[in-house]
Short mmCIF file of C-alpha atoms in Angstrom, two decimals:
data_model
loop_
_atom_site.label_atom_id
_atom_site.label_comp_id
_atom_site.label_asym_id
_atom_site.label_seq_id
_atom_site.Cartn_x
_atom_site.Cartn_y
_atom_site.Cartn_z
CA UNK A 4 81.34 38.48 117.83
CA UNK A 5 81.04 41.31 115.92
CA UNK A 6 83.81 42.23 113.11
CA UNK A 7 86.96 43.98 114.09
CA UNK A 8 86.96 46.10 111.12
CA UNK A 9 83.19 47.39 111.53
CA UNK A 10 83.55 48.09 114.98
CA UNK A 11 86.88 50.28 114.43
CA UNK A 12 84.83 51.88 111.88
CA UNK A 13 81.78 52.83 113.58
CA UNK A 14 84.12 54.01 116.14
CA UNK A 15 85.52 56.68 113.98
CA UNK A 16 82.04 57.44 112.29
CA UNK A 17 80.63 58.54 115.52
CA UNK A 18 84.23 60.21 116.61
CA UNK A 19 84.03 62.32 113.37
CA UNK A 20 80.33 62.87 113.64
CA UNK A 21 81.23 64.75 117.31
CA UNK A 22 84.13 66.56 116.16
CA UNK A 23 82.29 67.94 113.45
CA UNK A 24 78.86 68.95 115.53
CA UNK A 25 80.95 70.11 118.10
CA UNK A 26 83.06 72.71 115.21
CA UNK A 27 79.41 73.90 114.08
CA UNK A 28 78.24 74.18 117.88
CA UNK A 29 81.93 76.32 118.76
CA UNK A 30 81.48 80.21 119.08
CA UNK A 31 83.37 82.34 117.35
CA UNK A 32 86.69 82.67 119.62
CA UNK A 33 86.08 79.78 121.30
CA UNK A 34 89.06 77.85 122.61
CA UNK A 35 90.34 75.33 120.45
CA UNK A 36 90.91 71.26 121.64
CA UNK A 37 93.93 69.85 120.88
CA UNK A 38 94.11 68.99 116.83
CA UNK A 39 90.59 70.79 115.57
CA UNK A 40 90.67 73.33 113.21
CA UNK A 41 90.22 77.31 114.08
CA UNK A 42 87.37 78.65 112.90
CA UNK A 43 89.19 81.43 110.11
CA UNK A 44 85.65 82.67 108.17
CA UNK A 45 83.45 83.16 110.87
CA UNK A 46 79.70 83.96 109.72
CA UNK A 47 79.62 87.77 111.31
CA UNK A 48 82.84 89.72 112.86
CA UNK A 49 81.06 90.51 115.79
CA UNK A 50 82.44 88.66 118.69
CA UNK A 51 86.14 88.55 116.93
CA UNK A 52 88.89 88.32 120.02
CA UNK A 53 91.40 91.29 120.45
CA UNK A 54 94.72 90.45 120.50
CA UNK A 55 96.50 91.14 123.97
CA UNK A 56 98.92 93.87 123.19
CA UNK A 57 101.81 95.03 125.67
CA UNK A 58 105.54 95.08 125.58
CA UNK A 59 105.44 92.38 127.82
CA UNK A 60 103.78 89.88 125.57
CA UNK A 61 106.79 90.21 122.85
CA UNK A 62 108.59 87.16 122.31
CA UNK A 63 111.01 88.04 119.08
CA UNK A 64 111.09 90.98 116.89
CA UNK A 65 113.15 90.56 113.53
CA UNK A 66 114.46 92.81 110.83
CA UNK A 67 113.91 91.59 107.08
CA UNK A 68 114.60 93.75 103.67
CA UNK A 69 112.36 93.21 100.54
CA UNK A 70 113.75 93.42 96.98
CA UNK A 71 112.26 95.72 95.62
CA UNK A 72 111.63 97.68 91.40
CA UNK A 73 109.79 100.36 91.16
CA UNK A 74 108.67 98.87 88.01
CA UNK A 75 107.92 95.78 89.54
CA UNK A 76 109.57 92.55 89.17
CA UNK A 77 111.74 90.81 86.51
CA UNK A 78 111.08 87.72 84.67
CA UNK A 79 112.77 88.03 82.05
CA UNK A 80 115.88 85.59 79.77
CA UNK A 81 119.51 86.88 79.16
CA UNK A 82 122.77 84.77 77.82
CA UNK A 83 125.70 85.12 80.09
CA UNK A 84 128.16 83.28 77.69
CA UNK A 85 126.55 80.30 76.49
CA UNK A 86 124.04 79.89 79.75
CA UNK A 87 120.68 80.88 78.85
CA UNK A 88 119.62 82.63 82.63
CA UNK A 89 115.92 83.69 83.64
CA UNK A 90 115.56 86.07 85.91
CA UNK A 91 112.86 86.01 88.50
CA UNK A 92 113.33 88.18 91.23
CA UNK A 93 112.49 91.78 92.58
CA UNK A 94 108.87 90.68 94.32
CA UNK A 95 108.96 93.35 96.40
CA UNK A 96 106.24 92.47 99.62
CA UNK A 97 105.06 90.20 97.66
CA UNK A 98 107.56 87.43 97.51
CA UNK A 99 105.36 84.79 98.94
CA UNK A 100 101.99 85.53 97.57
CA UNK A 101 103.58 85.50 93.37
CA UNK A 102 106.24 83.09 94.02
CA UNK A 103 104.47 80.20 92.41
CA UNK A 104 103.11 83.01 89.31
CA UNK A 105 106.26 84.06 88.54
CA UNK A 106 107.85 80.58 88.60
CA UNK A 107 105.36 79.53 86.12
CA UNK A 108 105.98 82.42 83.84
CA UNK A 109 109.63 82.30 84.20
CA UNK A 110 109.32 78.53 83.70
CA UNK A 111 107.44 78.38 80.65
CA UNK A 112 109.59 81.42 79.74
CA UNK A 113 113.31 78.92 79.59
CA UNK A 114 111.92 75.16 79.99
CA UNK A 115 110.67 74.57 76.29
CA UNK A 116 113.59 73.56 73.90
CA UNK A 117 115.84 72.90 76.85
CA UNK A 118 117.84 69.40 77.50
CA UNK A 119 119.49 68.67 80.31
CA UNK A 120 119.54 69.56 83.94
CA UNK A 121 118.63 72.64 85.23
CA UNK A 122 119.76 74.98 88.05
CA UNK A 123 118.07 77.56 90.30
CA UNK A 124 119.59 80.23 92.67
CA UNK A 125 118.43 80.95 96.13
CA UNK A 126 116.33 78.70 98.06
CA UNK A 127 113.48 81.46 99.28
CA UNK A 128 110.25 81.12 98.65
CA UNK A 129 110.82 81.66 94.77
CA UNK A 130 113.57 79.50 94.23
CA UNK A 131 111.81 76.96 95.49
CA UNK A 132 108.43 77.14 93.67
CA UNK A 133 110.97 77.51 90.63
CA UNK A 134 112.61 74.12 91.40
CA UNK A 135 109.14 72.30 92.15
CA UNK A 136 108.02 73.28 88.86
CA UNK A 137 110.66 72.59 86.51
CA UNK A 138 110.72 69.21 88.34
CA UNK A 139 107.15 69.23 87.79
CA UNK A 140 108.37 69.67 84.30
CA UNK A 141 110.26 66.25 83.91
CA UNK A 142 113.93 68.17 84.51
CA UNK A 143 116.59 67.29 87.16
CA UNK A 144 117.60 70.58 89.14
CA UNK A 145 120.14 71.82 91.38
CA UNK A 146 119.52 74.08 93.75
CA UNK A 147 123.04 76.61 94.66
CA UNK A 148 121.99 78.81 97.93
CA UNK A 149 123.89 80.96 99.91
CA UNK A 150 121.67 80.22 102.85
CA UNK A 151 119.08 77.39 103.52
CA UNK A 152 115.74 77.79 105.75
CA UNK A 153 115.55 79.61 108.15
CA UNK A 154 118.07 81.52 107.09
CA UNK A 155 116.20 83.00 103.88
CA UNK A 156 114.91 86.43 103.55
CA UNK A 157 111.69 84.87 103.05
CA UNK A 158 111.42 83.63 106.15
CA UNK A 159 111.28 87.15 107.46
CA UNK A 160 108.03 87.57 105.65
CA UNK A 161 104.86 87.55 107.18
CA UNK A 162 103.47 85.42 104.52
CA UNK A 163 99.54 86.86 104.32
CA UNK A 164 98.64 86.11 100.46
CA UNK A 165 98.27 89.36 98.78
CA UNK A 166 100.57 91.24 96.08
CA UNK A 167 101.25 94.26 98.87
CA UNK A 168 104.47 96.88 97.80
CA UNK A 169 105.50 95.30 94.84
CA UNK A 170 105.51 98.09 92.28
CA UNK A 171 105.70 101.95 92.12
CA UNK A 172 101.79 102.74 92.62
CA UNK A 173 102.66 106.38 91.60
CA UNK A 174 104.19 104.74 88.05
CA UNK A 175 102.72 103.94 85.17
CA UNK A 176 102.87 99.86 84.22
CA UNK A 177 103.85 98.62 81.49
CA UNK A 178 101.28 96.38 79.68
CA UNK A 179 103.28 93.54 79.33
CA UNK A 180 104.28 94.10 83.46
CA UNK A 181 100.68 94.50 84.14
CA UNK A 182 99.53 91.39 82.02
CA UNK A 183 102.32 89.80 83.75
CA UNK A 184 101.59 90.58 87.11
CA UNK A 185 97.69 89.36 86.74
CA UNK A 186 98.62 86.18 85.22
CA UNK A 187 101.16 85.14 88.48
CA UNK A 188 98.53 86.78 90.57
CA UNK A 189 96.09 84.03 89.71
CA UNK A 190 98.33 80.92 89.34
CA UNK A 191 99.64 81.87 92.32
CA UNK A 192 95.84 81.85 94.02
CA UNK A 193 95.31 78.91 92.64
CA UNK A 194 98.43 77.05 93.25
CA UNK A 195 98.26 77.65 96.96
CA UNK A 196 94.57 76.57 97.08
CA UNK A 197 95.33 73.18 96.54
CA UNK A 198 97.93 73.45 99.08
CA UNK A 199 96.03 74.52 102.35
CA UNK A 200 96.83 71.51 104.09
CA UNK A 201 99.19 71.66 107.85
CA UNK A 202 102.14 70.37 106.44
CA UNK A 203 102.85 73.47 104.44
CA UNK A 204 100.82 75.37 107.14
CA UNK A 205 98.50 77.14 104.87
CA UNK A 206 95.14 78.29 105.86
CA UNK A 207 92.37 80.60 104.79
CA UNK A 208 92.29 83.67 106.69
CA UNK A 209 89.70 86.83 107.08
CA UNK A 210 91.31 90.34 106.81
CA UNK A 211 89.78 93.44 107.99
CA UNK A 212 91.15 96.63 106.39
CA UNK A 213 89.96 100.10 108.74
CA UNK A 214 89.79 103.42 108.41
CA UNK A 215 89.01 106.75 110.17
CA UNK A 216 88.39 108.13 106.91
CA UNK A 217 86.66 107.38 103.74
CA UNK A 218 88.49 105.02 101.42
CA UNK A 219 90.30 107.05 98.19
CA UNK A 220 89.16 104.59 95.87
CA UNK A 221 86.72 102.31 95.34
CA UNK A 222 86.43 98.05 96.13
CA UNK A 223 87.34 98.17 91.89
CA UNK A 224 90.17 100.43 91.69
CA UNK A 225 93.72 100.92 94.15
CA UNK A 226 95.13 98.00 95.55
CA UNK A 227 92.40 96.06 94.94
CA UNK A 228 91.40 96.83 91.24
CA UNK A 229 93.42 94.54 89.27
CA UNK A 230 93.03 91.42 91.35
CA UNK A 231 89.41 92.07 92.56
CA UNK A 232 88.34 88.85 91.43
CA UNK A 233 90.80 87.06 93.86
CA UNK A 234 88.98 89.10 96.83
CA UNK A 235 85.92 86.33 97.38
CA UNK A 236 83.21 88.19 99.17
CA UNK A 237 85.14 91.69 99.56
CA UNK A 238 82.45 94.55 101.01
CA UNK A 239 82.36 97.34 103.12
CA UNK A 240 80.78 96.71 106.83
CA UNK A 241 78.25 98.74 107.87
CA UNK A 242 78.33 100.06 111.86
CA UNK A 243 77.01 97.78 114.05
CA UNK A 244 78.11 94.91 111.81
CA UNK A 245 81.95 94.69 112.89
CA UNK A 246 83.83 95.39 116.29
CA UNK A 247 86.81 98.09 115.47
CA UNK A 248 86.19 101.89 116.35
CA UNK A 249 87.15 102.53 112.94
CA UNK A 250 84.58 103.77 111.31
CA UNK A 251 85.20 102.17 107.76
CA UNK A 252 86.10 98.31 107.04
CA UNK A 253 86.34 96.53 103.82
CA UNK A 254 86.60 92.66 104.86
CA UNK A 255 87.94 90.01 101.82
CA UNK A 256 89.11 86.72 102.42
CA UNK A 257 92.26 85.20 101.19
CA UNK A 258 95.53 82.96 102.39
CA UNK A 259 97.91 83.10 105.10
CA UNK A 260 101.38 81.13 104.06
CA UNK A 261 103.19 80.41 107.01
CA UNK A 262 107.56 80.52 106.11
CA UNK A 263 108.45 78.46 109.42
CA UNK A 264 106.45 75.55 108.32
CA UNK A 265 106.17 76.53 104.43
CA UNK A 266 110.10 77.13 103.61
CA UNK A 267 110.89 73.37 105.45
CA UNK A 268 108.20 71.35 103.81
CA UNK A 269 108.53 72.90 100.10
CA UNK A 270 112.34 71.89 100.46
CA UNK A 271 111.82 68.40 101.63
CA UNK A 272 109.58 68.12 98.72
CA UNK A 273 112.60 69.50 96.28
CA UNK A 274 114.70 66.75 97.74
CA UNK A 275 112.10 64.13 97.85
CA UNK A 276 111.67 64.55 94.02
CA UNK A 277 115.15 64.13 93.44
CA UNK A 278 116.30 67.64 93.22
CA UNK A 279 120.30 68.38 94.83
CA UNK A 280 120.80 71.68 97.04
CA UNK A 281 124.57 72.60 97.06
CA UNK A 282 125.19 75.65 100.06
CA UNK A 283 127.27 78.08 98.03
CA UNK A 284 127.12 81.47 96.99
CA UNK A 285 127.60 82.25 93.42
CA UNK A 286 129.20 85.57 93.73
CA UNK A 287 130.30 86.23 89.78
CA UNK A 288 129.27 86.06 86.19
CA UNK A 289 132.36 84.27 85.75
CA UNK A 290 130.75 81.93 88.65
CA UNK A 291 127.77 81.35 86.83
CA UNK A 292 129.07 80.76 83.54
CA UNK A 293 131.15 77.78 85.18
CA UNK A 294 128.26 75.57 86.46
CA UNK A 295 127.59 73.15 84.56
CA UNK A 296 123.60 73.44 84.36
CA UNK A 297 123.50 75.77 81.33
CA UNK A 298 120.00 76.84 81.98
CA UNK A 299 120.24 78.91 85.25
CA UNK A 300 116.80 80.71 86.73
CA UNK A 301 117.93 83.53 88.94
CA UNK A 302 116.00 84.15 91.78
CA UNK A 303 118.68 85.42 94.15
CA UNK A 304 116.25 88.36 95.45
CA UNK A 305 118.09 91.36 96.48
CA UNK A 306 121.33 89.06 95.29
CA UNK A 307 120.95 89.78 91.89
CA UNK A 308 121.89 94.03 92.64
CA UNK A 309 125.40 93.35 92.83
CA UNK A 310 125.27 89.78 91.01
CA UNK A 311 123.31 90.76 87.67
CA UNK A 312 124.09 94.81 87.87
CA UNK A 313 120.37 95.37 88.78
CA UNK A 314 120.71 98.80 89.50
CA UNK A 315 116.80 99.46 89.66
CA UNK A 316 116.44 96.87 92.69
CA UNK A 317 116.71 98.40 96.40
CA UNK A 318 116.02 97.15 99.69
CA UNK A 319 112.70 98.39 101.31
CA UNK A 320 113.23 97.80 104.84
CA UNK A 321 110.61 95.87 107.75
CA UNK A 322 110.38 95.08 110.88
CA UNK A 323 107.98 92.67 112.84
CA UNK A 324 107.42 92.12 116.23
CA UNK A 325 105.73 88.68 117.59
CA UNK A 326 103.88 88.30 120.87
CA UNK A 327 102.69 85.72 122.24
CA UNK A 328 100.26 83.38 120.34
CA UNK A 329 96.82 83.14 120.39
CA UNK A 330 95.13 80.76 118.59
CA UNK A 331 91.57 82.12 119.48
CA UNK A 332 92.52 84.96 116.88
CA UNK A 333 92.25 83.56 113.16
CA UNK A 334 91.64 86.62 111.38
CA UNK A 335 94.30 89.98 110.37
CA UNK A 336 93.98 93.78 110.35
CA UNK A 337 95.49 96.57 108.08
CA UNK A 338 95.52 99.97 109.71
CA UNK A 339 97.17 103.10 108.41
CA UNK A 340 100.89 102.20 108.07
CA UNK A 341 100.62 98.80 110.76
CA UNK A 342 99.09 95.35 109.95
CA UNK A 343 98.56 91.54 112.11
CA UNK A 344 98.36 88.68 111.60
CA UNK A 345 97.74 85.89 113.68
CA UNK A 346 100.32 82.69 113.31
CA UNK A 347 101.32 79.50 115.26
CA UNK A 348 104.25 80.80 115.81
CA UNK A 349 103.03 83.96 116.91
CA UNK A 350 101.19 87.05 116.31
CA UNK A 351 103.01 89.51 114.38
CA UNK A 352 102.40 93.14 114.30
CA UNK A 353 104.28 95.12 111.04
CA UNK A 354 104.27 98.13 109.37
CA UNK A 355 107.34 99.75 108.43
CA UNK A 356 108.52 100.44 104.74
CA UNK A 357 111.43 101.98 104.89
CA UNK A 358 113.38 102.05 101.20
CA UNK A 359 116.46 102.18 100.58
CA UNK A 360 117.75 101.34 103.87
CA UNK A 361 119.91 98.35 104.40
CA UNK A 362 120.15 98.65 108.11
CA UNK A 363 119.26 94.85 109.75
CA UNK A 364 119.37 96.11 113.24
CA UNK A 365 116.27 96.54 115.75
CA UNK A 366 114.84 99.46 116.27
CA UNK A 367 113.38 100.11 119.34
CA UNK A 368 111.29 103.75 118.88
CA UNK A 369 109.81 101.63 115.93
CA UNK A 370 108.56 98.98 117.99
CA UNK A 371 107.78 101.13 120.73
CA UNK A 372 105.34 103.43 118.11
CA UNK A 373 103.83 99.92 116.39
CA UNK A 374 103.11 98.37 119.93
CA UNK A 375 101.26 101.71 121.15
CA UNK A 376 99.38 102.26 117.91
CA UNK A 377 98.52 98.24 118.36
CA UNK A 378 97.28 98.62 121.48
CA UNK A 379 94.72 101.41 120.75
CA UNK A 380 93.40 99.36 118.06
CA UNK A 381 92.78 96.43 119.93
CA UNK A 382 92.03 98.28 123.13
CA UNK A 383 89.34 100.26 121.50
CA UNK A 384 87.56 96.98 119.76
CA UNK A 385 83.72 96.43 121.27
CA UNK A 386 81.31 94.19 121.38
CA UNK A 387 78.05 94.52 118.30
#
């Protein structure tokens, strides 16, 4: 009789052996069996599936405001009375993507000298990645929150990985901002890397950027000059190599971060390591000076205007739509003012930046002008 444990095993050899000749053998856009992987970096764009774009497709569209500085964010220490607080807040769009940078800087900013337990404010993307790594760090930490998951800000976000809108590109940085900025760029990159795994519900993902007219800059400077070497495999496609009527693409890869499935697992981690979350908004100086933690990292978001007297930080308004899913489309686009990305939750078309506006309602012209423009984008996509 042959051994239990061999046969089980040769039974999953030659299971895995199919699944995995059968991934190589699957076109690109081919429809996906029930736990296998989408294809997210396919060898050529030709053949990429539109996304099916009508009114009648929508399924949710939220409203979401991003804290935003002109001069970019803040990590940075201040006493209020004799509790030693670190700001780290003011991401801008790119909450998601430098949440784990700037909780390392801010971090290794207030963690070194420090005994006792530790607290952190707001339980968004940031706030968590702070409270993972000061755990990390050997420290006990409390988590105060005015609101838990999905109740966050951050879980507005669309969570592709890329620093998008979080300074003043029309100001001058500041070395130390700019040094700052590169260094939670790439922990960030990093961090996430090792995180791409369905329980957080992070993936790789290929982004197309188009154009109807030349680019303004090039692959080395604009948007893309101080991070460049976070952009594996960046280029311009040729015609004939891609399938938009645009007649300029740049294609990069990089990270999608999911918040529905993100937010939830990074705070059952929190609480898994120990860490306390107490549902209460600290609305006062007076408030924070009370708590006993007397190291405090701030990262309260928009929160910290009225909290901290920020009086730089503003809200830049967005709005998403989600249709439908479809989990043939792995990849995203960037066009003029609207962007997609394709989610399990949905696909989500964006592009509105509207600062300065605190107004959380829908707006329907807006999501009337984002589906049209959508649809002649993916309408107009052909075969090469």
């Amino acid at each position: 009789m042959m051994d239990r444990r061999i046969f089980l095993r040769n039974v999953n050899l030659a299971a895995a052996s199919a699944a995995l000749s059968g991934c190589m053998r699957r076109p690109v856009g081919a429809a996906l069996g029930a736990g296998m992987l989408p294809v997210n970096l396919p060898e050529t764009a030709c053949g990429l599936p539109p996304v099916r774009v009508s009114a009648e497709r929508e399924i949710r569209t939220v409203v979401g405001l991003r804290p935003f500085r002109p001069s970019g964010f803040r990590v940075a220490t201040e006493m209020v009375g004799e509790t030693k607080v670190v700001h780290n807040y003011g991401h801008g769009g790119g909450g998601i993507t430098l949440s784990w940078g700037t909780s390392k800087l801010a971090a290794d900013l207030g963690l070194p000298g420090h005994v006792g337990s530790v607290a952190v404010l707001g339980s968004g993307a940031v706030g968590l990645a702070t409270a993972r790594l000061v755990q990390e760090a050997g420290f006990d930490v409390t988590i105060y929150t005015k609101a838990l998951p999905p109740e966050t800000t951050s879980n507005i976000a669309g969570g592709q990985w890329f620093p998008a809108s979080v300074y003043d590109p029309d100001k001058t940085l500041t070395p130390e901002f700019t040094e700052q900025f590169k260094a939670a760029a790439r922990y960030g990159y990093r961090r996430y890397q090792i995180m791409t795994d369905p329980k957080y519900g992070i993936r790789w993902m290929r982004n197309y950027v188009l154009s109807d007219t030349p680019w303004h800059s090039p692959l080395e400077g604009g948007q893309f000059g101080l991070i460049r070497d976070l952009l594996p495999e960046i280029k311009e496609l040729q015609s004939g190599e891609h399938p938009f009527a645009q007649k300029y693409v740049r294609q990069y890869d990089g990270m999608i971060v999911e918040p529905p499935i993100y937010l939830p697992a990074m705070l059952t981690d929190v609480r898994i390591a120990g860490g306390k979350i107490v549902v209460r908004e600290i609305k006062s100086l007076d408030e924070v000076q009370m708590l006993p933690q007397k190291l405090i990292f701030n990262c309260t978001g928009l929160g910290a205007k009225a909290l901290f007297g920020d009086e730089e930080l503003t809200p830049v308004r967005g709005q998403l739509t989600f249709l439908v899913p479809q989990p043939e489309v792995t990849y995203a686009t960037l066009y003029e003012n609207t962007y997609m990305f394709s989610r399990r939750d949905g696909v989500l078309l964006g592009g509105t930046h509207e600062e300065g506006s605190w107004d959380l309602t829908q707006n329907i012209e807006t999501k009337t002008a984002i589906l049209k423009k959508q649809a002649e984008l993916f309408g107009g996509m052909r075969r090469c």
